[in-house]
CSV table of C-alpha atoms in Angstrom, one decimal:
chain,number,residue,atom,x,y,z
B,1,UNK,CA,146.5,-38.0,21.6
B,2,UNK,CA,143.9,-35.3,21.7
B,3,UNK,CA,143.4,-35.4,25.5
B,4,UNK,CA,147.1,-35.4,26.2
B,5,UNK,CA,147.8,-32.6,23.8
B,6,UNK,CA,144.9,-30.5,25.3
B,7,UNK,CA,146.5,-31.0,28.6
B,8,UNK,CA,149.9,-29.8,27.2
B,9,UNK,CA,148.2,-26.8,25.7
B,10,UNK,CA,147.1,-25.8,29.1
B,11,UNK,CA,150.7,-25.9,30.6
B,12,UNK,CA,152.7,-24.6,27.7
B,13,UNK,CA,152.3,-21.0,26.6
B,14,UNK,CA,150.4,-20.2,23.4
B,15,UNK,CA,148.7,-17.1,22.0
B,16,UNK,CA,145.0,-16.8,21.3
B,17,UNK,CA,143.7,-17.1,17.8
B,18,UNK,CA,141.7,-13.8,17.9
B,19,UNK,CA,144.5,-11.5,16.6
B,20,UNK,CA,145.2,-10.3,13.1
B,21,UNK,CA,148.1,-12.8,12.5
B,22,UNK,CA,146.4,-16.0,12.9
B,23,UNK,CA,143.7,-15.7,10.0
B,24,UNK,CA,146.5,-14.4,7.7
B,25,UNK,CA,148.6,-17.5,8.5
B,26,UNK,CA,145.7,-19.8,7.9
B,27,UNK,CA,144.9,-18.1,4.6
B,28,UNK,CA,148.5,-18.5,3.3
B,29,UNK,CA,148.6,-22.1,4.6
B,30,UNK,CA,145.4,-23.0,2.8
B,31,UNK,CA,146.5,-21.3,-0.5
B,32,UNK,CA,149.8,-23.1,-0.4
B,33,UNK,CA,148.1,-26.4,0.0
B,34,UNK,CA,145.7,-25.8,-2.9
B,35,UNK,CA,148.6,-24.6,-5.1
B,36,UNK,CA,150.8,-27.6,-4.3
B,37,UNK,CA,148.0,-30.1,-5.0
B,38,UNK,CA,147.3,-28.4,-8.5
B,39,UNK,CA,151.0,-28.3,-9.4
B,40,UNK,CA,151.4,-31.9,-8.2
B,41,UNK,CA,149.2,-33.2,-11.1
B,42,UNK,CA,152.4,-33.2,-13.2
B,43,UNK,CA,155.1,-35.8,-12.7
B,44,UNK,CA,158.5,-34.3,-12.9
B,45,UNK,CA,161.9,-36.0,-13.6
B,46,UNK,CA,165.3,-34.5,-13.2
B,47,UNK,CA,167.6,-37.4,-14.4
B,48,UNK,CA,167.4,-40.0,-11.6
B,49,UNK,CA,165.2,-37.7,-9.5
B,50,UNK,CA,161.5,-38.4,-9.7
B,51,UNK,CA,159.0,-36.0,-8.1
B,52,UNK,CA,156.0,-33.9,-8.9
B,53,UNK,CA,155.3,-30.2,-9.4
B,54,UNK,CA,154.1,-29.9,-5.9
B,55,UNK,CA,157.7,-29.8,-4.7
B,56,UNK,CA,157.9,-26.1,-5.5
B,57,UNK,CA,155.7,-24.8,-2.7
B,58,UNK,CA,154.5,-27.8,-0.6
B,59,UNK,CA,157.4,-27.7,2.0
B,60,UNK,CA,156.3,-24.2,2.9
B,61,UNK,CA,153.1,-25.6,4.3
B,62,UNK,CA,155.0,-27.2,7.0
B,63,UNK,CA,156.9,-24.0,7.7
B,64,UNK,CA,153.5,-22.3,8.3
B,65,UNK,CA,152.4,-25.3,10.2
B,66,UNK,CA,155.3,-25.0,12.5
B,67,UNK,CA,154.6,-21.4,13.1
B,68,UNK,CA,151.0,-22.1,13.9
B,69,UNK,CA,151.8,-24.9,16.3
B,70,UNK,CA,154.6,-23.1,18.1
B,71,UNK,CA,152.7,-19.9,18.6
B,72,UNK,CA,149.1,-21.0,18.8
B,73,UNK,CA,149.1,-24.6,19.9
B,74,UNK,CA,147.8,-27.9,18.7
B,75,UNK,CA,144.1,-27.0,18.7
B,76,UNK,CA,144.6,-23.9,16.6
B,77,UNK,CA,147.0,-25.8,14.3
B,78,UNK,CA,144.4,-28.4,13.8
B,79,UNK,CA,141.8,-25.9,13.1
B,80,UNK,CA,144.0,-24.6,10.2
B,81,UNK,CA,144.6,-28.1,9.0
B,82,UNK,CA,140.8,-28.8,8.8
B,83,UNK,CA,140.3,-25.6,7.0
B,84,UNK,CA,142.9,-26.5,4.4
B,85,UNK,CA,141.2,-29.9,4.1
B,86,UNK,CA,137.8,-28.4,3.5
B,87,UNK,CA,139.1,-25.9,0.9
B,88,UNK,CA,140.8,-28.7,-1.1
B,89,UNK,CA,137.7,-30.7,-1.1
B,90,UNK,CA,135.7,-27.6,-2.3
B,91,UNK,CA,138.3,-27.1,-5.1
B,92,UNK,CA,137.9,-30.7,-6.2
B,93,UNK,CA,134.2,-30.4,-6.3
B,94,UNK,CA,134.4,-27.1,-8.2
B,95,UNK,CA,136.7,-28.8,-10.8
B,96,UNK,CA,134.2,-31.6,-11.4
B,97,UNK,CA,131.2,-29.3,-11.6
B,98,UNK,CA,133.1,-27.3,-14.2
B,99,UNK,CA,134.0,-30.5,-16.1
B,100,UNK,CA,130.2,-31.3,-16.5
B,101,UNK,CA,129.2,-27.8,-17.5
B,102,UNK,CA,128.4,-27.5,-21.2
B,103,UNK,CA,131.5,-26.4,-23.0
B,104,UNK,CA,131.3,-23.4,-25.4
B,105,UNK,CA,131.6,-24.0,-29.1
B,106,UNK,CA,135.0,-22.3,-29.2
B,107,UNK,CA,136.4,-24.1,-26.2
B,108,UNK,CA,138.9,-26.8,-27.5
B,109,UNK,CA,140.4,-28.0,-24.1
B,110,UNK,CA,137.6,-30.0,-22.7
B,111,UNK,CA,139.7,-33.4,-22.7
B,112,UNK,CA,142.7,-31.7,-21.2
B,113,UNK,CA,140.6,-30.1,-18.5
B,114,UNK,CA,139.1,-33.5,-17.7
B,115,UNK,CA,142.5,-35.0,-17.4
B,116,UNK,CA,143.7,-32.3,-15.0
B,117,UNK,CA,140.5,-32.6,-12.9
B,118,UNK,CA,140.7,-36.3,-12.8
B,119,UNK,CA,144.4,-36.2,-11.7
B,120,UNK,CA,143.6,-33.5,-9.2
B,121,UNK,CA,140.8,-35.6,-7.6
B,122,UNK,CA,143.1,-38.6,-7.3
B,123,UNK,CA,145.7,-36.3,-5.9
B,124,UNK,CA,143.3,-34.7,-3.6
B,125,UNK,CA,142.5,-38.1,-2.0
B,126,UNK,CA,146.2,-38.7,-1.6
B,127,UNK,CA,147.0,-35.1,-0.6
B,128,UNK,CA,144.3,-34.9,2.0
B,129,UNK,CA,145.2,-38.3,3.5
B,130,UNK,CA,148.9,-37.4,3.7
B,131,UNK,CA,148.1,-33.8,4.8
B,132,UNK,CA,145.9,-34.8,7.7
B,133,UNK,CA,148.5,-37.4,8.9
B,134,UNK,CA,151.6,-35.3,8.3
B,135,UNK,CA,150.3,-32.0,9.6
B,136,UNK,CA,148.7,-33.7,12.7
B,137,UNK,CA,152.0,-35.4,13.5
B,138,UNK,CA,153.9,-32.2,12.8
B,139,UNK,CA,151.7,-30.1,15.1
B,140,UNK,CA,151.7,-32.7,17.8
B,141,UNK,CA,155.5,-33.2,17.9
B,142,UNK,CA,156.0,-29.4,18.2
B,143,UNK,CA,153.6,-29.1,21.1
B,144,UNK,CA,154.9,-32.3,22.7
B,145,UNK,CA,158.5,-31.1,22.7
B,146,UNK,CA,157.6,-27.7,23.7
B,147,UNK,CA,155.9,-29.0,26.8
B,148,UNK,CA,159.3,-30.4,27.8
B,149,UNK,CA,161.6,-27.7,26.6
B,150,UNK,CA,159.5,-24.6,27.0
B,151,UNK,CA,161.1,-21.8,25.0
B,152,UNK,CA,164.4,-23.5,24.7
B,153,UNK,CA,165.6,-25.7,21.7
B,154,UNK,CA,163.2,-24.3,19.1
B,155,UNK,CA,165.5,-26.0,16.5
B,156,UNK,CA,164.7,-29.4,18.1
B,157,UNK,CA,160.9,-28.8,17.8
B,158,UNK,CA,161.1,-27.6,14.2
B,159,UNK,CA,163.5,-30.4,13.0
B,160,UNK,CA,161.9,-33.1,15.0
B,161,UNK,CA,158.3,-32.3,13.8
B,162,UNK,CA,159.6,-32.0,10.2
B,163,UNK,CA,161.3,-35.4,10.3
B,164,UNK,CA,158.2,-37.1,11.7
B,165,UNK,CA,155.5,-35.1,9.9
B,166,UNK,CA,157.1,-35.2,6.5
B,167,UNK,CA,157.7,-39.0,6.7
B,168,UNK,CA,154.0,-39.7,7.6
B,169,UNK,CA,152.8,-37.3,4.9
B,170,UNK,CA,155.2,-38.5,2.1
B,171,UNK,CA,154.5,-42.3,2.8
B,172,UNK,CA,150.7,-41.9,2.8
B,173,UNK,CA,150.7,-39.4,-0.1
B,174,UNK,CA,153.0,-41.4,-2.4
B,175,UNK,CA,151.2,-44.7,-1.7
B,176,UNK,CA,148.1,-43.2,-3.2
B,177,UNK,CA,149.4,-40.7,-5.7
B,178,UNK,CA,152.0,-42.8,-7.5
B,179,UNK,CA,149.6,-44.5,-9.9
B,180,UNK,CA,147.8,-41.2,-10.5
B,181,UNK,CA,150.9,-39.5,-12.0
B,182,UNK,CA,152.0,-42.7,-13.9
B,183,UNK,CA,154.4,-44.5,-11.6
B,184,UNK,CA,154.0,-48.2,-12.0
B,185,UNK,CA,157.2,-49.9,-10.7
B,186,UNK,CA,158.2,-50.5,-7.1
B,187,UNK,CA,161.6,-49.1,-7.8
B,188,UNK,CA,160.2,-45.7,-9.1
B,189,UNK,CA,157.7,-45.6,-6.2
B,190,UNK,CA,160.5,-46.2,-3.7
B,191,UNK,CA,162.6,-43.4,-5.4
B,192,UNK,CA,159.6,-41.2,-5.5
B,193,UNK,CA,158.8,-41.6,-1.8
B,194,UNK,CA,162.4,-41.4,-0.5
B,195,UNK,CA,163.4,-38.5,-2.7
B,196,UNK,CA,160.2,-36.5,-1.7
B,197,UNK,CA,160.7,-37.1,1.9
B,198,UNK,CA,164.4,-36.1,1.8
B,199,UNK,CA,163.9,-33.1,-0.4
B,200,UNK,CA,160.9,-31.7,1.7
B,201,UNK,CA,162.8,-32.3,5.0
B,202,UNK,CA,165.9,-30.7,3.5
B,203,UNK,CA,164.1,-27.6,2.4
B,204,UNK,CA,162.6,-27.1,5.7
B,205,UNK,CA,165.9,-27.3,7.4
B,206,UNK,CA,167.5,-24.9,4.9
B,207,UNK,CA,164.7,-22.3,5.6
B,208,UNK,CA,165.0,-22.8,9.4
B,209,UNK,CA,166.4,-19.3,9.9
B,210,UNK,CA,163.4,-17.8,8.2
B,211,UNK,CA,161.0,-19.9,10.3
B,212,UNK,CA,162.9,-18.7,13.4
B,213,UNK,CA,162.4,-15.1,12.4
B,214,UNK,CA,158.7,-15.5,11.6
B,215,UNK,CA,158.1,-17.2,14.9
B,216,UNK,CA,160.0,-14.6,16.8
B,217,UNK,CA,158.3,-11.8,15.0
B,218,UNK,CA,154.8,-13.0,15.7
B,219,UNK,CA,155.6,-14.0,19.4
B,220,UNK,CA,156.9,-10.5,20.0
B,221,UNK,CA,153.8,-8.9,18.5
B,222,UNK,CA,151.2,-11.3,19.8
B,223,UNK,CA,149.7,-9.4,22.9
B,224,UNK,CA,148.3,-12.8,24.3
B,225,UNK,CA,151.5,-14.7,23.9
B,226,UNK,CA,153.2,-15.6,27.2
B,227,UNK,CA,156.7,-17.2,27.1
B,228,UNK,CA,156.6,-20.8,28.6
B,229,UNK,CA,158.8,-21.1,31.7
């Protein structure tokens, strides 16, 4: 996959990462991943719908991932993915160091903090595994389709990458995270997985016009971007 994609990067047009836009996108991408993993420590139920608190912002990580892949290419998107991975690992380590620091006499939430840190660590394993699989698939599909379509059919790249990336991410994440947030039956697990995938995919499709505008904005202002022909 890597050698093929590197070859594709050399044929399709992408911007260099040295501009002001790339680090801002990576920073937002990383922050969204950390926020979604913290909020995912709470299982959420809306009638028959079972999910976790990560549903609030997690789909936006794929929007940013699409922008990075479309404008900067697979290698640059992979760099952002690895940055997000490293910062999440750092967050998990910081939580556990804080757990073992001596609590002040007035602090009464040690047990609650340990519960959150424990859940976050379990979700970090699930989240990072799903994140690496899903985001890598997402970036690869965007670049793979762009190699064939050039600047045409952006919708196909965005929807196709969402379909594949979110499926890989959700299956891997839910397989590990279900027991962490208290899901014990196969029926609830299947519901949790299917609804999570459908929801995240639907959200990305709904915000497609915004993704289009962001990609267009950055392409027009990136001095090193050359339209693929």
